[in-house]
Tab-separated table of N, CA, C and O in Angstrom:
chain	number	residue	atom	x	y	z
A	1	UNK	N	27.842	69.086	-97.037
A	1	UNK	CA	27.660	67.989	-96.126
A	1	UNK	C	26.522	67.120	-96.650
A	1	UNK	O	25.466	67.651	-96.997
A	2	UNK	N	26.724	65.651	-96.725
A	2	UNK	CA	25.726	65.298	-97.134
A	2	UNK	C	24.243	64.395	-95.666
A	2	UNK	O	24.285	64.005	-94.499
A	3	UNK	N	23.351	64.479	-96.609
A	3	UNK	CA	22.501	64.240	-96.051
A	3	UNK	C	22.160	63.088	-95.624
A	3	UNK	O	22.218	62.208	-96.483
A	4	UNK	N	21.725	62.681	-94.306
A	4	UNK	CA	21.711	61.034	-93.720
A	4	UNK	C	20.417	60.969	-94.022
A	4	UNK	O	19.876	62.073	-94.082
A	5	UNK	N	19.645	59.920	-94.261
A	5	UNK	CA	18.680	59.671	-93.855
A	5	UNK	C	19.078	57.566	-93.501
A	5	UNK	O	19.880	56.670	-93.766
A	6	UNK	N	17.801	57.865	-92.748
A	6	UNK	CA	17.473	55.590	-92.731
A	6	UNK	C	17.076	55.045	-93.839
A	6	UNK	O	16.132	55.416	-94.535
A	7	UNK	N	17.933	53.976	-94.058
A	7	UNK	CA	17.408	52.981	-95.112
A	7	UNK	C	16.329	52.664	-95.036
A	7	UNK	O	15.863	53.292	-94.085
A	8	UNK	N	15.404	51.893	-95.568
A	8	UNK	CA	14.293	51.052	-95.172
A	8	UNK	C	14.606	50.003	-95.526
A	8	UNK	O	14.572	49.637	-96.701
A	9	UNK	N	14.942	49.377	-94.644
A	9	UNK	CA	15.132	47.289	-94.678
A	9	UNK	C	13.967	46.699	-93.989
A	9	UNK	O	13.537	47.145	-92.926
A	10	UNK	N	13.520	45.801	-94.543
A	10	UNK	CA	12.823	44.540	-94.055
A	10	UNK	C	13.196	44.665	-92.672
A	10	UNK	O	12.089	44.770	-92.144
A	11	UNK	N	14.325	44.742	-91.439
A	11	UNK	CA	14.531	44.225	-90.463
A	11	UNK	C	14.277	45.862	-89.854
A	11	UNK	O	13.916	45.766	-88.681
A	12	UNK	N	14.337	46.954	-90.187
A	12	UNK	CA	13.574	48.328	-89.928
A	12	UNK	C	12.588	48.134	-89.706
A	12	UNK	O	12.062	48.275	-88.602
A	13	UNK	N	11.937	47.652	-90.983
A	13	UNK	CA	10.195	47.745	-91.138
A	13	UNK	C	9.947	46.886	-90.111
A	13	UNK	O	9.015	47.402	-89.495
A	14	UNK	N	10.311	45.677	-89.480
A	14	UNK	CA	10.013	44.489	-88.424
A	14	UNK	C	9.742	45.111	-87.002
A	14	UNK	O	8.866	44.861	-86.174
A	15	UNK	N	10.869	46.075	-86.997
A	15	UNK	CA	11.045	47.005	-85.681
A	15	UNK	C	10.651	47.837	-85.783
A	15	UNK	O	10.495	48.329	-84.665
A	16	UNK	N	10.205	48.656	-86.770
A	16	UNK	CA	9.136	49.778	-86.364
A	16	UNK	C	7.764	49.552	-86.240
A	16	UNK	O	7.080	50.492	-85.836
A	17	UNK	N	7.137	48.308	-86.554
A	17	UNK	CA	6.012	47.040	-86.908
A	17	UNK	C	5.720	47.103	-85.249
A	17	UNK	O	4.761	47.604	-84.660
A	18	UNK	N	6.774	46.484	-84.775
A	18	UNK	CA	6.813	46.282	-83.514
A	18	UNK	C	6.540	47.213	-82.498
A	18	UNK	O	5.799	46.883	-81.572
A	19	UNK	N	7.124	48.519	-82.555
A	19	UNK	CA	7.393	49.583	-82.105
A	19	UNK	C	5.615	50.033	-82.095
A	19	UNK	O	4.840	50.178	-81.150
A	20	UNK	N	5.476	50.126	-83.141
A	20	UNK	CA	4.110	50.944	-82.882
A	20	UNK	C	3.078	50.564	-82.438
A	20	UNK	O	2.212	51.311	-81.983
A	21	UNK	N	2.988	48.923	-82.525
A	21	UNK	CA	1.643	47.856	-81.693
A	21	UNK	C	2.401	48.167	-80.559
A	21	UNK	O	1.712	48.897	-79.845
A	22	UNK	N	3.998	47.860	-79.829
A	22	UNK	CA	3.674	48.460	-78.375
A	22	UNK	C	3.267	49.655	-78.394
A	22	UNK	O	2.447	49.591	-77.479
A	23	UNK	N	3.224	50.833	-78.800
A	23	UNK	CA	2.820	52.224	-78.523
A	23	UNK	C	1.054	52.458	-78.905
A	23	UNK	O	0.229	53.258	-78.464
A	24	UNK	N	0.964	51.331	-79.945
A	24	UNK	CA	-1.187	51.077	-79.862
A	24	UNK	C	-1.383	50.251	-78.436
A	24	UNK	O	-2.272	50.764	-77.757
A	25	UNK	N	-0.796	49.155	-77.858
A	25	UNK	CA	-1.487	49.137	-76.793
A	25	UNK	C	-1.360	49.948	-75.957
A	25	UNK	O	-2.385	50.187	-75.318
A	26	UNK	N	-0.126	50.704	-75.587
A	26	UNK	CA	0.010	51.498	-74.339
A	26	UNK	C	-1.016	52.857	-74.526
A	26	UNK	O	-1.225	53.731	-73.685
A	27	UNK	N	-1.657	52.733	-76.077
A	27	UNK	CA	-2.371	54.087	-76.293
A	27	UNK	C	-4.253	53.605	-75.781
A	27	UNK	O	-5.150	54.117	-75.111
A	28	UNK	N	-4.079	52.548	-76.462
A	28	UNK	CA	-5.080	51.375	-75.531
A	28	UNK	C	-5.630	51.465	-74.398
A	28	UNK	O	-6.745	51.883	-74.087
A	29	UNK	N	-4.603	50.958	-73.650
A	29	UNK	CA	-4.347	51.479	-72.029
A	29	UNK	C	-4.969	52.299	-71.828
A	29	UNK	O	-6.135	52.073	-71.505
A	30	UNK	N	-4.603	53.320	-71.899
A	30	UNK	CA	-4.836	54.623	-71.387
A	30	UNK	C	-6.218	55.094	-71.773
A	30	UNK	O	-6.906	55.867	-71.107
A	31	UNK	N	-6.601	54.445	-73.123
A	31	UNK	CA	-8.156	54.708	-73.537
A	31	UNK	C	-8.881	53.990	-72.621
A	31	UNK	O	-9.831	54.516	-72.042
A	32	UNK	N	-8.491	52.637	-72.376
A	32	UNK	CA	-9.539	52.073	-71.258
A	32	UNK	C	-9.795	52.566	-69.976
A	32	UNK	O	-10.912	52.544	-69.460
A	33	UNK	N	-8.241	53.251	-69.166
A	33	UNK	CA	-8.096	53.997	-68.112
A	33	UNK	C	-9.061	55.103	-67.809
A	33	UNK	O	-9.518	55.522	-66.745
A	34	UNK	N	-9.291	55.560	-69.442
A	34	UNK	CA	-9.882	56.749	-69.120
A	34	UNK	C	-11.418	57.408	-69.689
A	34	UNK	O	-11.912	58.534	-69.734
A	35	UNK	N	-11.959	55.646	-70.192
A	35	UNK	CA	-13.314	56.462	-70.874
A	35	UNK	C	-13.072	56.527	-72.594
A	35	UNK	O	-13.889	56.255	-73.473
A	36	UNK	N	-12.061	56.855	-72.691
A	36	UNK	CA	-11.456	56.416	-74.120
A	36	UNK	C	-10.712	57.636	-74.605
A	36	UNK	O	-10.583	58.574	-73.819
A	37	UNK	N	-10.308	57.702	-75.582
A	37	UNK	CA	-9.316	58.926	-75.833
A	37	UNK	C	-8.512	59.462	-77.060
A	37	UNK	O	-8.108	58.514	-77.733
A	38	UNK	N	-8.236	60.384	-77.446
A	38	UNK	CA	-8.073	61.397	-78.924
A	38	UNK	C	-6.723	61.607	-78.828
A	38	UNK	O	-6.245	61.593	-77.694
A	39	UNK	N	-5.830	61.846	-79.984
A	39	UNK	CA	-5.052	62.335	-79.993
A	39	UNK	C	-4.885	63.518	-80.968
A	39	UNK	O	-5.696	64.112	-81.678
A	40	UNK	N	-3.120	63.709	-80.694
A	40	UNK	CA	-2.549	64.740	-81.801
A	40	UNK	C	-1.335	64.260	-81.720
A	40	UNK	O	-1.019	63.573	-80.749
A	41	UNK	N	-0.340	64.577	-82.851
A	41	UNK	CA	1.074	63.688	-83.346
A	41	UNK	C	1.316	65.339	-83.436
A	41	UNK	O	0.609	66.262	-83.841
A	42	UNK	N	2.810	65.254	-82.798
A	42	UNK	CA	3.554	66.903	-82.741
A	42	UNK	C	5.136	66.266	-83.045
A	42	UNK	O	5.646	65.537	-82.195
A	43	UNK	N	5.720	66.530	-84.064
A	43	UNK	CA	7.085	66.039	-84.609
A	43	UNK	C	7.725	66.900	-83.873
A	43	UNK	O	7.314	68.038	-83.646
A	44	UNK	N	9.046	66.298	-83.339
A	44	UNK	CA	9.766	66.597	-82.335
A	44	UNK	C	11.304	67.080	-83.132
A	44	UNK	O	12.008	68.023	-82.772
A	45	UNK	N	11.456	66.555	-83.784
A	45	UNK	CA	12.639	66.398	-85.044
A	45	UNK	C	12.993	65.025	-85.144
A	45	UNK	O	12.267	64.048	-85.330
A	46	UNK	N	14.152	65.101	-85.001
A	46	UNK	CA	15.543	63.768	-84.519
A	46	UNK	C	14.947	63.491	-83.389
A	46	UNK	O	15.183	62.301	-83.176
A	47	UNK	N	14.376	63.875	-82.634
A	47	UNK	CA	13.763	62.822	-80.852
A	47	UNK	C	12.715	61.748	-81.340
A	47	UNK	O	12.492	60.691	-80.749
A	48	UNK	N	11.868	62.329	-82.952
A	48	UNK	CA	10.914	61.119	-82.841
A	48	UNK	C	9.592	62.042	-83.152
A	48	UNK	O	9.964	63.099	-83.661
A	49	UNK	N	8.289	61.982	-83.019
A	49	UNK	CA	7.186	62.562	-82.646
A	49	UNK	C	6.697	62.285	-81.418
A	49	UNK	O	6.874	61.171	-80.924
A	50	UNK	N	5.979	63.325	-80.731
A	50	UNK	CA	4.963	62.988	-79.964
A	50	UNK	C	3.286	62.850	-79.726
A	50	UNK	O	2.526	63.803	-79.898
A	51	UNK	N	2.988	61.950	-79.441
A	51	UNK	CA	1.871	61.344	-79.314
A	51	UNK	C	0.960	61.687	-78.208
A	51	UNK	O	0.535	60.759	-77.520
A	52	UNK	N	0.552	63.074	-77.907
A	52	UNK	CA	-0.401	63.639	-76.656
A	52	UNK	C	-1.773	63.043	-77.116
A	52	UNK	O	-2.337	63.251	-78.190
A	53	UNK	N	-2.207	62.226	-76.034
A	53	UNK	CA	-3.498	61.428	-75.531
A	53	UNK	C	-4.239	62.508	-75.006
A	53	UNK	O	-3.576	63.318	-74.359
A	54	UNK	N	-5.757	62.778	-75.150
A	54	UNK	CA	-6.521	63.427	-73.619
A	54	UNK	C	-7.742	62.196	-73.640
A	54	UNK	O	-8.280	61.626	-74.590
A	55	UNK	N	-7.911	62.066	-72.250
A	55	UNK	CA	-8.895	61.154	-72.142
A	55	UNK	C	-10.591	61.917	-72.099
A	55	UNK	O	-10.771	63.121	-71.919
A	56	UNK	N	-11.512	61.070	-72.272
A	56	UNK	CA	-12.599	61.625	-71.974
A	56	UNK	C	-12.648	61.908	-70.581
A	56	UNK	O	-13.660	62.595	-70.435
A	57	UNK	N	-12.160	61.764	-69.611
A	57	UNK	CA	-12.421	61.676	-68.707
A	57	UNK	C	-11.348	63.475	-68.477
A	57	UNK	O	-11.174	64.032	-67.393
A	58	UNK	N	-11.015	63.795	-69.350
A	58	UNK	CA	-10.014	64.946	-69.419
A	58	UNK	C	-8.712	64.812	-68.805
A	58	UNK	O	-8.107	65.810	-68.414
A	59	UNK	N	-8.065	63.208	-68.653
A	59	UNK	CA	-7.031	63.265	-67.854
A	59	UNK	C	-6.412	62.519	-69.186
A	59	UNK	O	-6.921	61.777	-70.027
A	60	UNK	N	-4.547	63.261	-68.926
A	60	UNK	CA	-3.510	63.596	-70.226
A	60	UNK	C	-2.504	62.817	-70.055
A	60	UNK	O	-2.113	62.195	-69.068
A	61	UNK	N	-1.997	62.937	-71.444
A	61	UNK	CA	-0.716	62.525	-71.205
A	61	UNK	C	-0.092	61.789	-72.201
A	61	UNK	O	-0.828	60.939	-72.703
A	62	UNK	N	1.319	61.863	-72.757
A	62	UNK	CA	1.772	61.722	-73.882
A	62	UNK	C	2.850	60.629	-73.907
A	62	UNK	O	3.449	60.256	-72.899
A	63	UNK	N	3.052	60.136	-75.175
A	63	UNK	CA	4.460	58.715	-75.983
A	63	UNK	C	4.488	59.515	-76.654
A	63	UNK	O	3.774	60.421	-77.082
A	64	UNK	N	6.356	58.732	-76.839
A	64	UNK	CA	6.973	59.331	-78.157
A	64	UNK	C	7.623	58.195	-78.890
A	64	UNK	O	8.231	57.233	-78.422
A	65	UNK	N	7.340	58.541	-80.270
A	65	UNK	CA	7.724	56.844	-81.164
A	65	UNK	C	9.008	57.697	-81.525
A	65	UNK	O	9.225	58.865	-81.202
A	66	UNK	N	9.717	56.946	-82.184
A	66	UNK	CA	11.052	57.281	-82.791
A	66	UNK	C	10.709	58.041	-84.432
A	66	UNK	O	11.478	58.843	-84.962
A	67	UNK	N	9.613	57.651	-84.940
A	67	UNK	CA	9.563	58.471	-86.114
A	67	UNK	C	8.258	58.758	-86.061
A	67	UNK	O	7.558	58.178	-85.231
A	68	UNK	N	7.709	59.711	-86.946
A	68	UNK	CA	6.084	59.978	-87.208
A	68	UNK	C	5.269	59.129	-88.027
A	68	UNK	O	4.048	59.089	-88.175
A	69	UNK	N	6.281	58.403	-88.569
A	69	UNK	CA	5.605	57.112	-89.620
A	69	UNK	C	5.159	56.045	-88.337
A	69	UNK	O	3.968	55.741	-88.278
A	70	UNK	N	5.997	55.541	-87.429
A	70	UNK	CA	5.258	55.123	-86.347
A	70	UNK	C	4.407	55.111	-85.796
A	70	UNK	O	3.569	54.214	-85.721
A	71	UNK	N	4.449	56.669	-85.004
A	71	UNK	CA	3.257	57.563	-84.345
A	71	UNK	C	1.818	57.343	-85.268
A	71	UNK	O	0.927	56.866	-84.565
A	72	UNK	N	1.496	57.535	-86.381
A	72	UNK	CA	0.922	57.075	-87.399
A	72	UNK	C	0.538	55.805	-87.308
A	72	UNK	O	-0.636	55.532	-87.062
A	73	UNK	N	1.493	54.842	-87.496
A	73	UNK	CA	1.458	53.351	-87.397
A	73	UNK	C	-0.186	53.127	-85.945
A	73	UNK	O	-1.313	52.653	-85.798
A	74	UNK	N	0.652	53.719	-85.426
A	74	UNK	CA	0.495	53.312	-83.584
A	74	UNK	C	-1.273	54.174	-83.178
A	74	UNK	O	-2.037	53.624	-82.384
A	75	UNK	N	-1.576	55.258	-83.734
A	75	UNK	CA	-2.682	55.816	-83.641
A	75	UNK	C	-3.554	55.107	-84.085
A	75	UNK	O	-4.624	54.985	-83.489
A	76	UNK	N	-3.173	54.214	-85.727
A	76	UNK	CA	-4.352	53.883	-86.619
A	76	UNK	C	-4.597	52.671	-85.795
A	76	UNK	O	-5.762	52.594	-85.407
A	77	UNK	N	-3.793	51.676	-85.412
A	77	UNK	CA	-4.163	50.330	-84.487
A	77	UNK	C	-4.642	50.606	-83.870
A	77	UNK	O	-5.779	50.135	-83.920
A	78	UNK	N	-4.364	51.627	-82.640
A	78	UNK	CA	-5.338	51.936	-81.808
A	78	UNK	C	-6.840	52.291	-81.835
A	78	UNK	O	-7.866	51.982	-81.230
A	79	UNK	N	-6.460	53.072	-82.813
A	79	UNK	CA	-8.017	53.225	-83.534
A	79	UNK	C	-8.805	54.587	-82.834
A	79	UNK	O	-10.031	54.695	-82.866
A	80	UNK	N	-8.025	55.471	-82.281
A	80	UNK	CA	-8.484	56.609	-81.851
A	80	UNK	C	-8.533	57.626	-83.139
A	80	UNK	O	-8.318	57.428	-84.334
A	81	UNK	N	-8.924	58.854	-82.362
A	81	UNK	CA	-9.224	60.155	-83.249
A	81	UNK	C	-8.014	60.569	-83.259
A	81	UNK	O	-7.290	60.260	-82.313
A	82	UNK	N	-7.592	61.232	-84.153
A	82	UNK	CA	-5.897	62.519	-84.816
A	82	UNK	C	-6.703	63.437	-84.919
A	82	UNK	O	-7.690	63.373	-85.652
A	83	UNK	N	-6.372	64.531	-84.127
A	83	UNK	CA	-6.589	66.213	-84.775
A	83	UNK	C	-5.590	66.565	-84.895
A	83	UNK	O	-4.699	66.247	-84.108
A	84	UNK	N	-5.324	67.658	-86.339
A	84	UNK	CA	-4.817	68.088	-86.552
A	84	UNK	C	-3.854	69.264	-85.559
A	84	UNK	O	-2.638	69.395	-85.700
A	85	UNK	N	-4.396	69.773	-84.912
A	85	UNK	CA	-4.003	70.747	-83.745
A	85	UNK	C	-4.305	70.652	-82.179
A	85	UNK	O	-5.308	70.040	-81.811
A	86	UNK	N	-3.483	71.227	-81.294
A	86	UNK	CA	-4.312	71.061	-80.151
A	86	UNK	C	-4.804	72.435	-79.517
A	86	UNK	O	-4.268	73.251	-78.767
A	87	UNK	N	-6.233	72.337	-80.223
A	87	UNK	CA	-6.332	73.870	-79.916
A	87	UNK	C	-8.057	73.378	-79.758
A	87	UNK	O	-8.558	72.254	-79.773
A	88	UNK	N	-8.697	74.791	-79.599
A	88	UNK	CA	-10.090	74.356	-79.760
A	88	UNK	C	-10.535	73.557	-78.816
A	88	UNK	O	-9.986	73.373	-77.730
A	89	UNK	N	-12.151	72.758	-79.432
A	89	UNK	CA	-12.469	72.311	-78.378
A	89	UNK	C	-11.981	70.914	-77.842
A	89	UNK	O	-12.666	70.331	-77.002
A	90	UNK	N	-10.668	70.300	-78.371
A	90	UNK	CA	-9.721	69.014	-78.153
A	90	UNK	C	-8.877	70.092	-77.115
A	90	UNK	O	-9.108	69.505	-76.058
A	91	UNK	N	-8.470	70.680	-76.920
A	91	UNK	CA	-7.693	71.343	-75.497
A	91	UNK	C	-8.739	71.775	-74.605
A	91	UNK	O	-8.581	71.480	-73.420
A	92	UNK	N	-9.396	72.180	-74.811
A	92	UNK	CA	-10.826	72.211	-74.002
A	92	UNK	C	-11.145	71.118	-72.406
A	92	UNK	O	-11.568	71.315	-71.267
A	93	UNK	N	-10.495	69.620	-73.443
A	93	UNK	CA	-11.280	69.058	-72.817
A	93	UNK	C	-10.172	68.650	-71.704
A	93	UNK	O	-10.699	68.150	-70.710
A	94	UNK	N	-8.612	68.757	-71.634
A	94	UNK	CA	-7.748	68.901	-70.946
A	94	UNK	C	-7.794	69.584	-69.777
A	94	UNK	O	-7.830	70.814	-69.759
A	95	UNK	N	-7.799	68.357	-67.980
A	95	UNK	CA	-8.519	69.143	-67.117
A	95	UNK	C	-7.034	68.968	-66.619
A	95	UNK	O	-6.288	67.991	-66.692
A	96	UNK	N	-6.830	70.290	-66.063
A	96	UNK	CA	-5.193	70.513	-65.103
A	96	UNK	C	-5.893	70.917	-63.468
A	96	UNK	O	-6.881	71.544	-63.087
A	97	UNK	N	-4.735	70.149	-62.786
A	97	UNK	CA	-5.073	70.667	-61.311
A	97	UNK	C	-3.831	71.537	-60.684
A	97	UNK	O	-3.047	72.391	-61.097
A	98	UNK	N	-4.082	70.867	-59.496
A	98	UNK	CA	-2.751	71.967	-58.520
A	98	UNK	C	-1.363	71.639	-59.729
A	98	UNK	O	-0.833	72.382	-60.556
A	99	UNK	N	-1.152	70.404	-59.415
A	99	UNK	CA	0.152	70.465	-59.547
A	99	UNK	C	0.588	70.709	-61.111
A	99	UNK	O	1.793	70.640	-61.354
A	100	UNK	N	-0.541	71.057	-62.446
A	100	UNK	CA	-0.062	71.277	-63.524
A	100	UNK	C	0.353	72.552	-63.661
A	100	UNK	O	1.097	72.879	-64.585
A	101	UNK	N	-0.161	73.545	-62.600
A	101	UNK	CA	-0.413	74.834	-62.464
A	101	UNK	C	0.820	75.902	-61.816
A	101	UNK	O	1.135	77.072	-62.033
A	102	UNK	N	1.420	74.585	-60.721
A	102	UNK	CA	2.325	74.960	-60.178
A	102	UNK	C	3.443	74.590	-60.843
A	102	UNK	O	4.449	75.289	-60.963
A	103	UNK	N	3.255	73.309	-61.354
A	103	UNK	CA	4.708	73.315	-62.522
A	103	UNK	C	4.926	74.539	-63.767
A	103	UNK	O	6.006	74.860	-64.264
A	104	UNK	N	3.827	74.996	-64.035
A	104	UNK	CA	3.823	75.961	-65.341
A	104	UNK	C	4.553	76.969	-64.694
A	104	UNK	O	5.691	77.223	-65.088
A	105	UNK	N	4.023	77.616	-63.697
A	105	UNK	CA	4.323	78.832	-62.748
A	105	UNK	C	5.385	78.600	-62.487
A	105	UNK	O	6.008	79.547	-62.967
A	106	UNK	N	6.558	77.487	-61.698
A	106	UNK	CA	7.511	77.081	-61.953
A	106	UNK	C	8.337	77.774	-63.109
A	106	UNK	O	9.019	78.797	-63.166
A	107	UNK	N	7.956	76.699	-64.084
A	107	UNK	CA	8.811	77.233	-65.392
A	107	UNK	C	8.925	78.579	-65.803
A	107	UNK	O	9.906	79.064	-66.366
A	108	UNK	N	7.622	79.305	-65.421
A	108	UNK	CA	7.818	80.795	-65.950
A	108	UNK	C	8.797	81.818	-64.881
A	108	UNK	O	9.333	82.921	-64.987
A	109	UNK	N	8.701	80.927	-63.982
A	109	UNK	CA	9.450	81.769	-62.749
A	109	UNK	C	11.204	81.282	-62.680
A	109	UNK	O	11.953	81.786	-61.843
A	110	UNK	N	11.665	80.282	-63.654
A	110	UNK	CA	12.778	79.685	-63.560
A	110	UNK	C	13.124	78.224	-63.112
A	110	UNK	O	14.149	77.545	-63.164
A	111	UNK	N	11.403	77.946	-62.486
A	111	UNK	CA	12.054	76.631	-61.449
A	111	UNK	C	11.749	75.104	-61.944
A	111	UNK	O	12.162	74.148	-61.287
């Protein structure tokens, strides 16, 4: 079977150009919302990557670009921090309340 990948055309590159200044301001956003804010890029496959934000203010929350060359794109405009992992003291700073707690419990319970 052979293998697909995307071309890269000029009218790609225009729209993924595009794609990722909306996903730097909406990353923007959320830095101003919150004191300012770090990320991590987690490749999803074929869905795209995702783009988990934590704010200083410890309040979360994630975009997903269509490729990781995007996600990339979209971090560096923004101009925030990339860690490599979300572990340490960048999950640390991730504050959960009732309802993150009860959704987890949820999921482990089926619901």
């Amino acid at each position: 079977m052979a293998e697909t990948q995307a071309v890269e055309t000029p009218r790609r590159a225009a729209k993924d150009e595009r794609r990722a200044a909306r996903l730097a301001k909406d990353i923007g956003a959320f830095a101003k919302a919150h004191g300012g804010a770090e990320g991590q890029l987690a490749y999803l496959g074929e869905r795209g990557t995702r783009i988990v934000l934590v704010g200083e203010d410890g309040g979360w929350g994630d975009l997903v670009a269509t490729t990781y060359e995007v996600a990339q794109k979209a971090v560096e405009k923004a101009g925030i921090t990339v860690h490599e992992d979300f572990d340490g003291e960048f999950a640390a700073k991730v504050e959960t309340g009732p309802y993150e707690w009860k959704r987890m419990a949820g999921i482990q319970l089926g619901g």
